[in-house]
């Protein structure tokens, strides 16, 4: 069955949309790293990257038991997120991230999901949703607002690489988000060369500034 990924800015509705889809279909949701794993006191430079591989392993294991598996947040998120900050906020260069992912793909421990659904809305809507959501603290929310434009541009670039791979959704409400996603799920697992796609992403990141 399909493994899809929901992405978008903080407070856009990824988790609530995932939960709504779970009410509509037999669905397993793989939470983001910070909700799924406890950060160690002394974190290695690749700890976060390794946990993304663990998330993919969970998704694959659940694939046989569920009609749909949702990655709540991109397993390749370190590529887009670090690029948005020009690779200056963490000690992870583009080369470090790329080589890590490339090795895991070659070892067949990692692949790109079957499809991305990118949710977007206005900054005002995001701020209002954050203020009205008492269930999560959303650390660094303000800094995330600063990267909305380049973050969306990254996924628009993925759409240009392969249009059927990414769908952008104007996130007006949770019910509509879930309905659009349900109606546009991939009917079969598409063949995709993850190593080739990773190379295309790296080349695009090198040529484009956030």
Backbone as JSON Lines, residues from 0, in Angstrom:
{"i":0,"aa":"X","n":[0.83,-1.19,0.0],"ca":[0.0,0.0,0.0],"c":[0.88,1.26,0.0]}
{"i":1,"aa":"X","n":[0.26,2.39,-0.24],"ca":[1.01,3.63,-0.45],"c":[1.62,4.16,0.84]}
{"i":2,"aa":"X","n":[2.81,4.71,0.7],"ca":[3.45,5.5,1.76],"c":[3.51,6.92,1.24]}
{"i":3,"aa":"X","n":[2.78,7.82,1.91],"ca":[2.78,9.22,1.49],"c":[3.38,10.09,2.58]}
{"i":4,"aa":"X","n":[3.72,11.3,2.23],"ca":[4.28,12.25,3.2],"c":[3.47,13.54,3.15]}
{"i":5,"aa":"X","n":[3.11,14.03,4.33],"ca":[2.48,15.34,4.45],"c":[3.52,16.34,4.93]}
{"i":6,"aa":"X","n":[3.65,17.45,4.19],"ca":[4.61,18.48,4.55],"c":[3.93,19.85,4.49]}
{"i":7,"aa":"X","n":[4.64,20.84,5.07],"ca":[4.13,22.2,5.12],"c":[4.63,22.88,6.37]}
{"i":8,"aa":"X","n":[4.3,24.15,6.5],"ca":[4.79,24.94,7.63],"c":[4.19,24.45,8.95]}
{"i":9,"aa":"X","n":[4.85,24.81,10.04],"ca":[4.33,24.5,11.37],"c":[2.96,25.13,11.54]}
{"i":10,"aa":"X","n":[2.0,24.35,12.06],"ca":[0.62,24.78,12.33],"c":[-0.26,24.8,11.08]}
{"i":11,"aa":"X","n":[0.22,24.28,9.96],"ca":[-0.6,24.28,8.74],"c":[-1.67,23.2,8.79]}
{"i":12,"aa":"X","n":[-1.49,22.18,9.65],"ca":[-2.5,21.15,9.79],"c":[-2.09,19.76,9.35]}
{"i":13,"aa":"X","n":[-0.79,19.48,9.33],"ca":[-0.32,18.16,8.89],"c":[-0.84,17.04,9.8]}
{"i":14,"aa":"X","n":[-0.68,17.22,11.09],"ca":[-1.05,16.15,12.03],"c":[-2.56,15.98,12.1]}
{"i":15,"aa":"X","n":[-3.3,17.07,12.16],"ca":[-4.76,16.95,12.23],"c":[-5.33,16.4,10.92]}
{"i":16,"aa":"X","n":[-4.72,16.75,9.8],"ca":[-5.14,16.17,8.52],"c":[-4.83,14.67,8.49]}
{"i":17,"aa":"X","n":[-3.68,14.29,9.0],"ca":[-3.32,12.86,9.08],"c":[-4.35,12.11,9.92]}
{"i":18,"aa":"X","n":[-4.72,12.7,11.05],"ca":[-5.7,12.05,11.93],"c":[-7.07,11.94,11.26]}
{"i":19,"aa":"X","n":[-7.43,12.94,10.48],"ca":[-8.7,12.89,9.75],"c":[-8.67,11.77,8.7]}
{"i":20,"aa":"X","n":[-7.56,11.62,8.02],"ca":[-7.42,10.54,7.05],"c":[-7.51,9.18,7.73]}
{"i":21,"aa":"X","n":[-6.96,9.09,8.95],"ca":[-7.01,7.84,9.7],"c":[-8.45,7.47,10.08]}
{"i":22,"aa":"X","n":[-9.32,8.47,10.17],"ca":[-10.73,8.18,10.43],"c":[-11.46,7.71,9.16]}
{"i":23,"aa":"X","n":[-10.87,8.02,8.02],"ca":[-11.5,7.68,6.75],"c":[-10.98,6.36,6.18]}
{"i":24,"aa":"X","n":[-9.72,6.04,6.47],"ca":[-9.09,4.84,5.93],"c":[-8.29,4.14,7.03]}
{"i":25,"aa":"X","n":[-7.97,2.88,6.76],"ca":[-7.12,2.1,7.68],"c":[-5.7,2.63,7.53]}
{"i":26,"aa":"X","n":[-5.31,3.55,8.41],"ca":[-4.1,4.37,8.22],"c":[-3.18,4.29,9.43]}
{"i":27,"aa":"X","n":[-1.88,4.21,9.14],"ca":[-0.87,4.32,10.21],"c":[-0.09,5.61,9.99]}
{"i":28,"aa":"X","n":[0.09,6.37,11.07],"ca":[0.79,7.65,11.0],"c":[2.14,7.53,11.7]}
{"i":29,"aa":"X","n":[3.2,7.87,10.98],"ca":[4.55,7.89,11.57],"c":[4.85,9.33,11.99]}
{"i":30,"aa":"X","n":[4.91,9.61,13.3],"ca":[5.14,10.99,13.76],"c":[6.52,11.49,13.38]}
{"i":31,"aa":"X","n":[6.72,12.81,13.54],"ca":[8.02,13.41,13.28],"c":[9.03,12.96,14.34]}
{"i":32,"aa":"X","n":[10.3,13.17,14.06],"ca":[11.38,12.68,14.92],"c":[11.23,13.14,16.36]}
{"i":33,"aa":"X","n":[10.95,14.44,16.56],"ca":[10.94,14.99,17.92],"c":[9.79,14.46,18.77]}
{"i":34,"aa":"X","n":[8.78,13.89,18.14],"ca":[7.68,13.29,18.88],"c":[7.87,11.78,19.06]}
{"i":35,"aa":"X","n":[8.66,11.21,18.2],"ca":[8.83,9.75,18.18],"c":[10.02,9.27,19.01]}
{"i":36,"aa":"X","n":[11.05,10.11,19.11],"ca":[12.28,9.7,19.79],"c":[12.7,10.75,20.82]}
{"i":37,"aa":"X","n":[13.34,10.28,21.87],"ca":[13.89,11.18,22.88],"c":[15.32,11.55,22.49]}
{"i":38,"aa":"X","n":[15.58,12.83,22.45],"ca":[16.92,13.27,22.06],"c":[17.94,12.92,23.14]}
{"i":39,"aa":"X","n":[19.09,12.4,22.75],"ca":[20.12,12.08,23.74],"c":[20.79,13.34,24.28]}
{"i":40,"aa":"X","n":[21.38,13.23,25.45],"ca":[22.07,14.37,26.04],"c":[23.23,14.82,25.17]}
{"i":41,"aa":"X","n":[23.96,13.84,24.65],"ca":[25.07,14.13,23.75],"c":[24.73,13.55,22.38]}
{"i":42,"aa":"X","n":[24.34,14.44,21.48],"ca":[23.82,14.04,20.18],"c":[24.93,14.03,19.14]}
{"i":43,"aa":"X","n":[25.05,12.91,18.39],"ca":[26.03,12.85,17.32],"c":[25.56,13.69,16.14]}
{"i":44,"aa":"X","n":[26.46,13.96,15.23],"ca":[26.15,14.82,14.09],"c":[25.13,14.19,13.15]}
{"i":45,"aa":"X","n":[25.0,12.87,13.2],"ca":[24.06,12.19,12.3],"c":[22.87,11.59,13.04]}
{"i":46,"aa":"X","n":[22.72,11.88,14.33],"ca":[21.63,11.27,15.11],"c":[20.27,11.54,14.48]}
{"i":47,"aa":"X","n":[20.0,12.78,14.13],"ca":[18.7,13.15,13.55],"c":[18.49,12.47,12.19]}
{"i":48,"aa":"X","n":[19.54,12.39,11.41],"ca":[19.45,11.72,10.11],"c":[19.16,10.23,10.3]}
{"i":49,"aa":"X","n":[19.8,9.62,11.27],"ca":[19.59,8.2,11.55],"c":[18.14,7.92,11.97]}
{"i":50,"aa":"X","n":[17.57,8.86,12.71],"ca":[16.17,8.66,13.15],"c":[15.21,8.76,11.97]}
{"i":51,"aa":"X","n":[15.57,9.52,10.94],"ca":[14.73,9.56,9.75],"c":[14.74,8.2,9.05]}
{"i":52,"aa":"X","n":[15.86,7.53,9.05],"ca":[15.93,6.17,8.5],"c":[15.05,5.24,9.32]}
{"i":53,"aa":"X","n":[15.05,5.4,10.64],"ca":[14.19,4.6,11.51],"c":[12.72,4.84,11.18]}
{"i":54,"aa":"X","n":[12.36,6.09,10.89],"ca":[10.97,6.39,10.54],"c":[10.57,5.67,9.25]}
{"i":55,"aa":"X","n":[11.49,5.64,8.28],"ca":[11.19,4.93,7.03],"c":[11.03,3.44,7.28]}
{"i":56,"aa":"X","n":[11.84,2.88,8.16],"ca":[11.72,1.46,8.5],"c":[10.36,1.17,9.11]}
{"i":57,"aa":"X","n":[9.89,2.04,9.99],"ca":[8.57,1.87,10.59],"c":[7.5,1.91,9.51]}
{"i":58,"aa":"X","n":[7.62,2.88,8.61],"ca":[6.63,3.02,7.53],"c":[6.56,1.75,6.69]}
{"i":59,"aa":"X","n":[7.7,1.2,6.34],"ca":[7.72,-0.02,5.54],"c":[7.13,-1.21,6.28]}
{"i":60,"aa":"X","n":[7.43,-1.31,7.58],"ca":[6.91,-2.42,8.38],"c":[5.39,-2.37,8.49]}
{"i":61,"aa":"X","n":[4.83,-1.17,8.53],"ca":[3.38,-1.01,8.68],"c":[2.63,-1.13,7.36]}
{"i":62,"aa":"X","n":[3.36,-1.09,6.27],"ca":[2.76,-1.05,4.94],"c":[1.87,-2.26,4.67]}
{"i":63,"aa":"X","n":[2.26,-3.43,5.18],"ca":[1.52,-4.65,4.9],"c":[0.23,-4.77,5.72]}
{"i":64,"aa":"X","n":[0.12,-3.98,6.79],"ca":[-1.03,-4.1,7.69],"c":[-2.04,-2.97,7.53]}
{"i":65,"aa":"X","n":[-1.67,-1.93,6.8],"ca":[-2.53,-0.77,6.68],"c":[-2.74,-0.41,5.22]}
{"i":66,"aa":"X","n":[-3.9,0.2,4.94],"ca":[-4.2,0.63,3.57],"c":[-3.4,1.86,3.18]}
{"i":67,"aa":"X","n":[-2.97,2.63,4.18],"ca":[-2.23,3.86,3.93],"c":[-1.27,4.11,5.08]}
{"i":68,"aa":"X","n":[-0.05,4.5,4.75],"ca":[0.94,4.92,5.76],"c":[1.3,6.37,5.48]}
{"i":69,"aa":"X","n":[1.23,7.21,6.52],"ca":[1.52,8.63,6.38],"c":[2.76,8.99,7.17]}
{"i":70,"aa":"X","n":[3.71,9.6,6.52],"ca":[4.85,10.21,7.19],"c":[4.47,11.64,7.53]}
{"i":71,"aa":"X","n":[4.3,11.92,8.81],"ca":[3.96,13.28,9.26],"c":[5.25,14.08,9.31]}
{"i":72,"aa":"X","n":[5.62,14.65,8.17],"ca":[6.9,15.32,8.02],"c":[7.85,14.47,7.19]}
{"i":73,"aa":"X","n":[8.65,15.12,6.39],"ca":[9.51,14.5,5.39],"c":[10.71,13.81,6.03]}
{"i":74,"aa":"X","n":[10.99,12.57,5.61],"ca":[12.2,11.89,6.08],"c":[13.46,12.53,5.49]}
{"i":75,"aa":"X","n":[13.31,13.29,4.41],"ca":[14.43,14.02,3.82],"c":[14.41,15.49,4.25]}
{"i":76,"aa":"X","n":[13.71,15.77,5.33],"ca":[13.56,17.14,5.83],"c":[14.89,17.86,6.07]}
{"i":77,"aa":"X","n":[15.95,17.2,6.54],"ca":[17.22,17.93,6.73],"c":[17.74,18.61,5.47]}
{"i":78,"aa":"X","n":[17.4,18.09,4.29],"ca":[17.82,18.75,3.05],"c":[17.13,20.1,2.89]}
{"i":79,"aa":"X","n":[15.8,20.11,2.97],"ca":[15.06,21.36,2.76],"c":[15.26,22.33,3.91]}
{"i":80,"aa":"X","n":[15.2,21.83,5.14],"ca":[15.27,22.71,6.31],"c":[16.63,23.39,6.42]}
{"i":81,"aa":"X","n":[17.69,22.62,6.29],"ca":[19.03,23.21,6.39],"c":[19.29,24.17,5.23]}
{"i":82,"aa":"X","n":[18.78,23.82,4.04],"ca":[18.95,24.72,2.9],"c":[18.26,26.06,3.15]}
{"i":83,"aa":"X","n":[17.07,26.02,3.75],"ca":[16.33,27.26,4.04],"c":[17.14,28.21,4.91]}
{"i":84,"aa":"X","n":[17.99,27.65,5.75],"ca":[18.85,28.46,6.62],"c":[20.28,28.54,6.08]}
{"i":85,"aa":"X","n":[20.42,28.22,4.79],"ca":[21.71,28.32,4.1],"c":[22.78,27.46,4.77]}
{"i":86,"aa":"X","n":[22.35,26.35,5.38],"ca":[23.25,25.39,6.02],"c":[24.14,26.05,7.08]}
{"i":87,"aa":"X","n":[23.57,27.01,7.82],"ca":[24.35,27.76,8.8],"c":[23.91,27.53,10.24]}
{"i":88,"aa":"X","n":[22.81,26.8,10.47],"ca":[22.33,26.68,11.85],"c":[22.76,25.38,12.51]}
{"i":89,"aa":"X","n":[23.1,24.37,11.74],"ca":[23.58,23.1,12.29],"c":[24.93,22.78,11.65]}
{"i":90,"aa":"X","n":[25.65,21.88,12.27],"ca":[26.94,21.46,11.72],"c":[26.74,20.36,10.69]}
{"i":91,"aa":"X","n":[25.86,20.62,9.74],"ca":[25.57,19.65,8.69],"c":[25.57,20.37,7.34]}
{"i":92,"aa":"X","n":[26.63,20.18,6.6],"ca":[26.71,20.76,5.27],"c":[25.84,19.96,4.31]}
{"i":93,"aa":"X","n":[25.61,20.51,3.14],"ca":[24.87,19.77,2.12],"c":[25.57,18.47,1.79]}
{"i":94,"aa":"X","n":[26.88,18.48,1.71],"ca":[27.63,17.26,1.37],"c":[27.44,16.19,2.43]}
{"i":95,"aa":"X","n":[27.46,16.58,3.71],"ca":[27.29,15.61,4.79],"c":[25.92,14.95,4.7]}
{"i":96,"aa":"X","n":[24.88,15.77,4.53],"ca":[23.52,15.25,4.46],"c":[23.34,14.38,3.21]}
{"i":97,"aa":"X","n":[23.82,14.87,2.09],"ca":[23.69,14.13,0.84],"c":[24.38,12.77,0.92]}
{"i":98,"aa":"X","n":[25.62,12.75,1.39],"ca":[26.37,11.49,1.44],"c":[25.7,10.49,2.4]}
{"i":99,"aa":"X","n":[25.17,10.99,3.5],"ca":[24.47,10.09,4.43],"c":[23.27,9.45,3.75]}
{"i":100,"aa":"X","n":[22.42,10.27,3.13],"ca":[21.22,9.74,2.49],"c":[21.57,8.83,1.31]}
{"i":101,"aa":"X","n":[22.57,9.22,0.55],"ca":[22.96,8.43,-0.62],"c":[23.4,7.03,-0.21]}
{"i":102,"aa":"X","n":[24.18,6.95,0.86],"ca":[24.65,5.65,1.34],"c":[23.47,4.79,1.82]}
{"i":103,"aa":"X","n":[22.52,5.39,2.51],"ca":[21.37,4.64,3.0],"c":[20.49,4.16,1.84]}
{"i":104,"aa":"X","n":[20.37,4.98,0.8],"ca":[19.6,4.58,-0.38],"c":[20.29,3.42,-1.08]}
{"i":105,"aa":"X","n":[21.6,3.5,-1.24],"ca":[22.36,2.42,-1.88],"c":[22.21,1.11,-1.1]}
{"i":106,"aa":"X","n":[22.18,1.21,0.23],"ca":[22.01,0.03,1.08],"c":[20.55,-0.42,1.15]}
{"i":107,"aa":"X","n":[19.67,0.28,0.41],"ca":[18.24,-0.03,0.36],"c":[17.56,0.09,1.72]}
{"i":108,"aa":"X","n":[18.08,0.99,2.54],"ca":[17.46,1.26,3.83],"c":[16.57,2.5,3.8]}
{"i":109,"aa":"X","n":[16.51,3.14,2.64],"ca":[15.77,4.39,2.52],"c":[15.33,4.59,1.08]}
{"i":110,"aa":"X","n":[14.13,5.16,0.93],"ca":[13.61,5.53,-0.39],"c":[12.76,6.78,-0.23]}
{"i":111,"aa":"X","n":[12.45,7.41,-1.33],"ca":[11.48,8.5,-1.28],"c":[10.08,7.9,-1.17]}
{"i":112,"aa":"X","n":[9.16,8.62,-0.51],"ca":[7.78,8.11,-0.42],"c":[7.12,8.08,-1.79]}
{"i":113,"aa":"X","n":[5.95,7.46,-1.85],"ca":[5.25,7.35,-3.13],"c":[4.74,8.7,-3.61]}
{"i":114,"aa":"X","n":[4.39,9.58,-2.66],"ca":[3.89,10.9,-3.06],"c":[3.96,11.86,-1.88]}
{"i":115,"aa":"X","n":[4.23,13.14,-2.2],"ca":[4.18,14.22,-1.22],"c":[2.9,15.03,-1.4]}
{"i":116,"aa":"X","n":[2.3,15.41,-0.26],"ca":[1.21,16.38,-0.27],"c":[1.69,17.57,0.58]}
{"i":117,"aa":"X","n":[1.83,18.71,-0.08],"ca":[2.36,19.9,0.59],"c":[1.2,20.85,0.9]}
{"i":118,"aa":"X","n":[0.95,21.07,2.2],"ca":[-0.12,21.95,2.64],"c":[0.43,23.37,2.83]}
{"i":119,"aa":"X","n":[-0.33,24.36,2.35],"ca":[0.12,25.74,2.52],"c":[-1.07,26.64,2.86]}
{"i":120,"aa":"X","n":[-0.78,27.75,3.53],"ca":[-1.77,28.78,3.83],"c":[-1.04,30.06,4.17]}
{"i":121,"aa":"X","n":[-1.78,31.11,4.51],"ca":[-1.16,32.41,4.78],"c":[-0.51,32.44,6.16]}
{"i":122,"aa":"X","n":[0.41,33.39,6.35],"ca":[1.06,33.55,7.65],"c":[0.04,33.89,8.73]}
{"i":123,"aa":"X","n":[-0.95,34.71,8.4],"ca":[-1.99,35.05,9.38],"c":[-2.74,33.81,9.84]}
{"i":124,"aa":"X","n":[-3.08,32.94,8.92],"ca":[-3.76,31.7,9.29],"c":[-2.89,30.82,10.17]}
{"i":125,"aa":"X","n":[-1.62,30.72,9.82],"ca":[-0.69,29.91,10.62],"c":[-0.59,30.44,12.05]}
{"i":126,"aa":"X","n":[-0.46,31.76,12.17],"ca":[-0.34,32.38,13.49],"c":[-1.61,32.14,14.32]}
{"i":127,"aa":"X","n":[-2.76,32.31,13.7],"ca":[-4.03,32.09,14.41],"c":[-4.17,30.63,14.85]}
{"i":128,"aa":"X","n":[-3.79,29.71,13.99],"ca":[-3.9,28.29,14.33],"c":[-2.94,27.93,15.46]}
{"i":129,"aa":"X","n":[-1.76,28.52,15.43],"ca":[-0.79,28.25,16.49],"c":[-1.31,28.76,17.83]}
{"i":130,"aa":"X","n":[-1.88,29.97,17.84],"ca":[-2.38,30.56,19.08],"c":[-3.58,29.82,19.64]}
{"i":131,"aa":"X","n":[-4.35,29.17,18.76],"ca":[-5.54,28.46,19.2],"c":[-5.3,26.98,19.49]}
{"i":132,"aa":"X","n":[-4.07,26.54,19.25],"ca":[-3.73,25.13,19.49],"c":[-3.01,25.01,20.83]}
{"i":133,"aa":"X","n":[-3.7,24.46,21.83],"ca":[-3.11,24.32,23.17],"c":[-2.44,22.96,23.36]}
{"i":134,"aa":"X","n":[-2.44,22.13,22.32],"ca":[-1.9,20.78,22.47],"c":[-0.39,20.7,22.23]}
{"i":135,"aa":"X","n":[0.18,21.74,21.55],"ca":[1.61,21.7,21.23],"c":[2.23,23.07,21.44]}
{"i":136,"aa":"X","n":[3.48,23.06,21.91],"ca":[4.19,24.31,22.16],"c":[4.73,24.93,20.88]}
{"i":137,"aa":"X","n":[5.11,24.09,19.91],"ca":[5.65,24.56,18.62],"c":[6.86,25.47,18.84]}
{"i":138,"aa":"X","n":[7.92,24.87,19.3],"ca":[9.16,25.62,19.52],"c":[9.67,26.22,18.22]}
{"i":139,"aa":"X","n":[10.29,27.39,18.32],"ca":[10.89,28.08,17.18],"c":[9.87,28.4,16.08]}
{"i":140,"aa":"X","n":[8.62,28.61,16.5],"ca":[7.56,28.87,15.51],"c":[7.88,30.11,14.67]}
{"i":141,"aa":"X","n":[8.36,31.18,15.33],"ca":[8.63,32.42,14.62],"c":[9.72,32.24,13.56]}
{"i":142,"aa":"X","n":[10.76,31.5,13.89],"ca":[11.83,31.27,12.91],"c":[11.32,30.43,11.74]}
{"i":143,"aa":"X","n":[10.35,29.55,12.01],"ca":[9.77,28.75,10.94],"c":[8.97,29.63,9.98]}
{"i":144,"aa":"X","n":[8.35,30.68,10.5],"ca":[7.62,31.59,9.62],"c":[8.55,32.27,8.63]}
{"i":145,"aa":"X","n":[9.79,32.48,9.03],"ca":[10.75,33.17,8.16],"c":[11.14,32.35,6.93]}
{"i":146,"aa":"X","n":[10.93,31.04,6.99],"ca":[11.38,30.19,5.88],"c":[10.22,29.61,5.07]}
{"i":147,"aa":"X","n":[9.02,30.16,5.27],"ca":[7.86,29.62,4.55],"c":[8.06,29.66,3.04]}
{"i":148,"aa":"X","n":[8.51,30.79,2.52],"ca":[8.64,30.94,1.07],"c":[9.68,29.98,0.48]}
{"i":149,"aa":"X","n":[10.93,29.93,1.0],"ca":[11.88,28.99,0.41],"c":[11.49,27.53,0.63]}
{"i":150,"aa":"X","n":[10.85,27.24,1.77],"ca":[10.44,25.85,2.03],"c":[9.44,25.38,0.99]}
{"i":151,"aa":"X","n":[8.47,26.21,0.68],"ca":[7.5,25.85,-0.35],"c":[8.17,25.77,-1.71]}
{"i":152,"aa":"X","n":[9.12,26.65,-1.96],"ca":[9.82,26.65,-3.25],"c":[10.57,25.33,-3.48]}
{"i":153,"aa":"X","n":[11.09,24.75,-2.4],"ca":[11.78,23.46,-2.49],"c":[10.82,22.39,-3.03]}
{"i":154,"aa":"X","n":[9.62,22.33,-2.47],"ca":[8.66,21.3,-2.9],"c":[8.08,21.61,-4.28]}
{"i":155,"aa":"X","n":[8.02,22.88,-4.63],"ca":[7.64,23.23,-5.99],"c":[8.69,22.74,-6.98]}
{"i":156,"aa":"X","n":[9.96,22.76,-6.56],"ca":[11.03,22.23,-7.41],"c":[10.87,20.71,-7.58]}
{"i":157,"aa":"X","n":[10.51,20.01,-6.51],"ca":[10.27,18.57,-6.63],"c":[9.13,18.29,-7.61]}
{"i":158,"aa":"X","n":[8.11,19.14,-7.56],"ca":[6.99,19.0,-8.5],"c":[7.48,19.14,-9.94]}
{"i":159,"aa":"X","n":[8.41,20.06,-10.18],"ca":[8.92,20.25,-11.54],"c":[9.77,19.06,-11.98]}
{"i":160,"aa":"X","n":[10.48,18.43,-11.03],"ca":[11.24,17.23,-11.38],"c":[10.3,16.12,-11.83]}
{"i":161,"aa":"X","n":[9.17,15.98,-11.11],"ca":[8.25,14.87,-11.35],"c":[6.85,15.29,-10.89]}
{"i":162,"aa":"X","n":[6.01,15.82,-11.78],"ca":[4.74,16.42,-11.38],"c":[3.82,15.51,-10.58]}
{"i":163,"aa":"X","n":[3.77,14.21,-10.91],"ca":[2.88,13.31,-10.19],"c":[3.39,12.97,-8.8]}
{"i":164,"aa":"X","n":[4.57,13.45,-8.45],"ca":[5.24,13.12,-7.19],"c":[4.83,14.06,-6.07]}
{"i":165,"aa":"X","n":[4.4,15.27,-6.39],"ca":[4.08,16.29,-5.4],"c":[2.75,16.95,-5.75]}
{"i":166,"aa":"X","n":[1.9,17.14,-4.74],"ca":[0.66,17.89,-4.92],"c":[0.55,18.95,-3.85]}
{"i":167,"aa":"X","n":[0.4,20.21,-4.27],"ca":[0.25,21.32,-3.34],"c":[-1.23,21.55,-3.07]}
{"i":168,"aa":"X","n":[-1.56,21.74,-1.78],"ca":[-2.95,21.87,-1.36],"c":[-3.12,23.14,-0.55]}
{"i":169,"aa":"X","n":[-4.04,23.98,-0.97],"ca":[-4.41,25.17,-0.2],"c":[-5.2,24.69,1.01]}
{"i":170,"aa":"X","n":[-4.56,24.75,2.19],"ca":[-5.09,24.12,3.4],"c":[-6.14,25.0,4.07]}
{"i":171,"aa":"X","n":[-7.35,25.0,3.51],"ca":[-8.42,25.84,4.03],"c":[-9.05,25.24,5.28]}
{"i":172,"aa":"X","n":[-9.28,23.92,5.25],"ca":[-9.79,23.24,6.44],"c":[-9.4,21.77,6.39]}
{"i":173,"aa":"X","n":[-9.45,21.13,7.55],"ca":[-8.95,19.76,7.68],"c":[-9.74,18.78,6.83]}
{"i":174,"aa":"X","n":[-11.05,18.9,6.81],"ca":[-11.9,17.97,6.06],"c":[-11.59,18.02,4.58]}
{"i":175,"aa":"X","n":[-11.44,19.22,4.03],"ca":[-11.11,19.35,2.61],"c":[-9.72,18.82,2.31]}
{"i":176,"aa":"X","n":[-8.76,19.11,3.21],"ca":[-7.4,18.57,3.02],"c":[-7.45,17.05,2.86]}
{"i":177,"aa":"X","n":[-8.13,16.41,3.82],"ca":[-8.19,14.95,3.83],"c":[-8.9,14.41,2.59]}
{"i":178,"aa":"X","n":[-9.98,15.07,2.18],"ca":[-10.74,14.61,1.0],"c":[-9.87,14.69,-0.26]}
{"i":179,"aa":"X","n":[-9.14,15.81,-0.42],"ca":[-8.29,15.97,-1.61],"c":[-7.2,14.91,-1.62]}
{"i":180,"aa":"X","n":[-6.6,14.68,-0.48],"ca":[-5.54,13.67,-0.42],"c":[-6.11,12.29,-0.72]}
{"i":181,"aa":"X","n":[-7.22,11.94,-0.09],"ca":[-7.85,10.63,-0.32],"c":[-8.18,10.43,-1.8]}
{"i":182,"aa":"X","n":[-8.63,11.47,-2.46],"ca":[-9.01,11.35,-3.87],"c":[-7.81,11.34,-4.82]}
{"i":183,"aa":"X","n":[-6.63,11.65,-4.31],"ca":[-5.45,11.73,-5.18],"c":[-4.31,10.84,-4.72]}
{"i":184,"aa":"X","n":[-4.63,9.8,-3.98],"ca":[-3.61,8.85,-3.57],"c":[-3.09,8.09,-4.78]}
{"i":185,"aa":"X","n":[-1.8,7.74,-4.79],"ca":[-1.29,6.94,-5.92],"c":[-1.97,5.59,-5.95]}
{"i":186,"aa":"X","n":[-2.42,5.16,-7.13],"ca":[-3.15,3.89,-7.25],"c":[-2.24,2.69,-7.12]}
{"i":187,"aa":"X","n":[-0.96,2.9,-7.36],"ca":[0.04,1.83,-7.22],"c":[1.35,2.46,-6.8]}
{"i":188,"aa":"X","n":[2.27,1.64,-6.32],"ca":[3.57,2.14,-5.93],"c":[4.39,2.43,-7.18]}
{"i":189,"aa":"X","n":[4.67,3.7,-7.48],"ca":[5.39,4.03,-8.72],"c":[6.87,3.68,-8.62]}
{"i":190,"aa":"X","n":[7.44,3.32,-9.76],"ca":[8.89,3.13,-9.74],"c":[9.56,4.49,-9.7]}
{"i":191,"aa":"X","n":[10.49,4.64,-8.79],"ca":[11.21,5.91,-8.68],"c":[12.65,5.61,-8.29]}
{"i":192,"aa":"X","n":[13.6,6.13,-9.06],"ca":[15.02,5.95,-8.75],"c":[15.38,6.97,-7.68]}
{"i":193,"aa":"X","n":[15.43,6.53,-6.42],"ca":[15.66,7.46,-5.31],"c":[17.05,8.08,-5.37]}
{"i":194,"aa":"X","n":[18.03,7.31,-5.83],"ca":[19.39,7.85,-5.93],"c":[19.46,8.95,-6.98]}
{"i":195,"aa":"X","n":[18.81,8.73,-8.11],"ca":[18.8,9.74,-9.17],"c":[18.05,10.99,-8.72]}
{"i":196,"aa":"X","n":[16.93,10.81,-8.02],"ca":[16.17,11.95,-7.52],"c":[16.97,12.73,-6.49]}
{"i":197,"aa":"X","n":[17.66,12.03,-5.62],"ca":[18.51,12.69,-4.62],"c":[19.59,13.53,-5.32]}
{"i":198,"aa":"X","n":[20.18,13.01,-6.38],"ca":[21.18,13.77,-7.13],"c":[20.58,15.04,-7.73]}
{"i":199,"aa":"X","n":[19.37,14.93,-8.26],"ca":[18.7,16.1,-8.83],"c":[18.44,17.16,-7.77]}
{"i":200,"aa":"X","n":[18.04,16.7,-6.59],"ca":[17.78,17.63,-5.49],"c":[19.06,18.34,-5.08]}
{"i":201,"aa":"X","n":[20.14,17.57,-4.95],"ca":[21.4,18.19,-4.55],"c":[21.83,19.24,-5.57]}
{"i":202,"aa":"X","n":[21.74,18.92,-6.83],"ca":[22.14,19.89,-7.87],"c":[21.29,21.15,-7.8]}
{"i":203,"aa":"X","n":[19.98,20.98,-7.56],"ca":[19.1,22.14,-7.45],"c":[19.46,22.99,-6.24]}
{"i":204,"aa":"X","n":[19.72,22.35,-5.12],"ca":[20.09,23.09,-3.9],"c":[21.39,23.87,-4.08]}
{"i":205,"aa":"X","n":[22.33,23.29,-4.82],"ca":[23.61,23.95,-5.05],"c":[23.44,25.18,-5.95]}
{"i":206,"aa":"X","n":[22.48,25.13,-6.86],"ca":[22.31,26.21,-7.84],"c":[21.37,27.31,-7.37]}
{"i":207,"aa":"X","n":[20.58,27.04,-6.33],"ca":[19.55,27.98,-5.89],"c":[19.78,28.4,-4.45]}
{"i":208,"aa":"X","n":[19.62,29.67,-4.2],"ca":[19.73,30.21,-2.85],"c":[18.35,30.29,-2.2]}
{"i":209,"aa":"X","n":[18.28,30.11,-0.87],"ca":[16.97,30.18,-0.2],"c":[16.43,31.6,-0.19]}
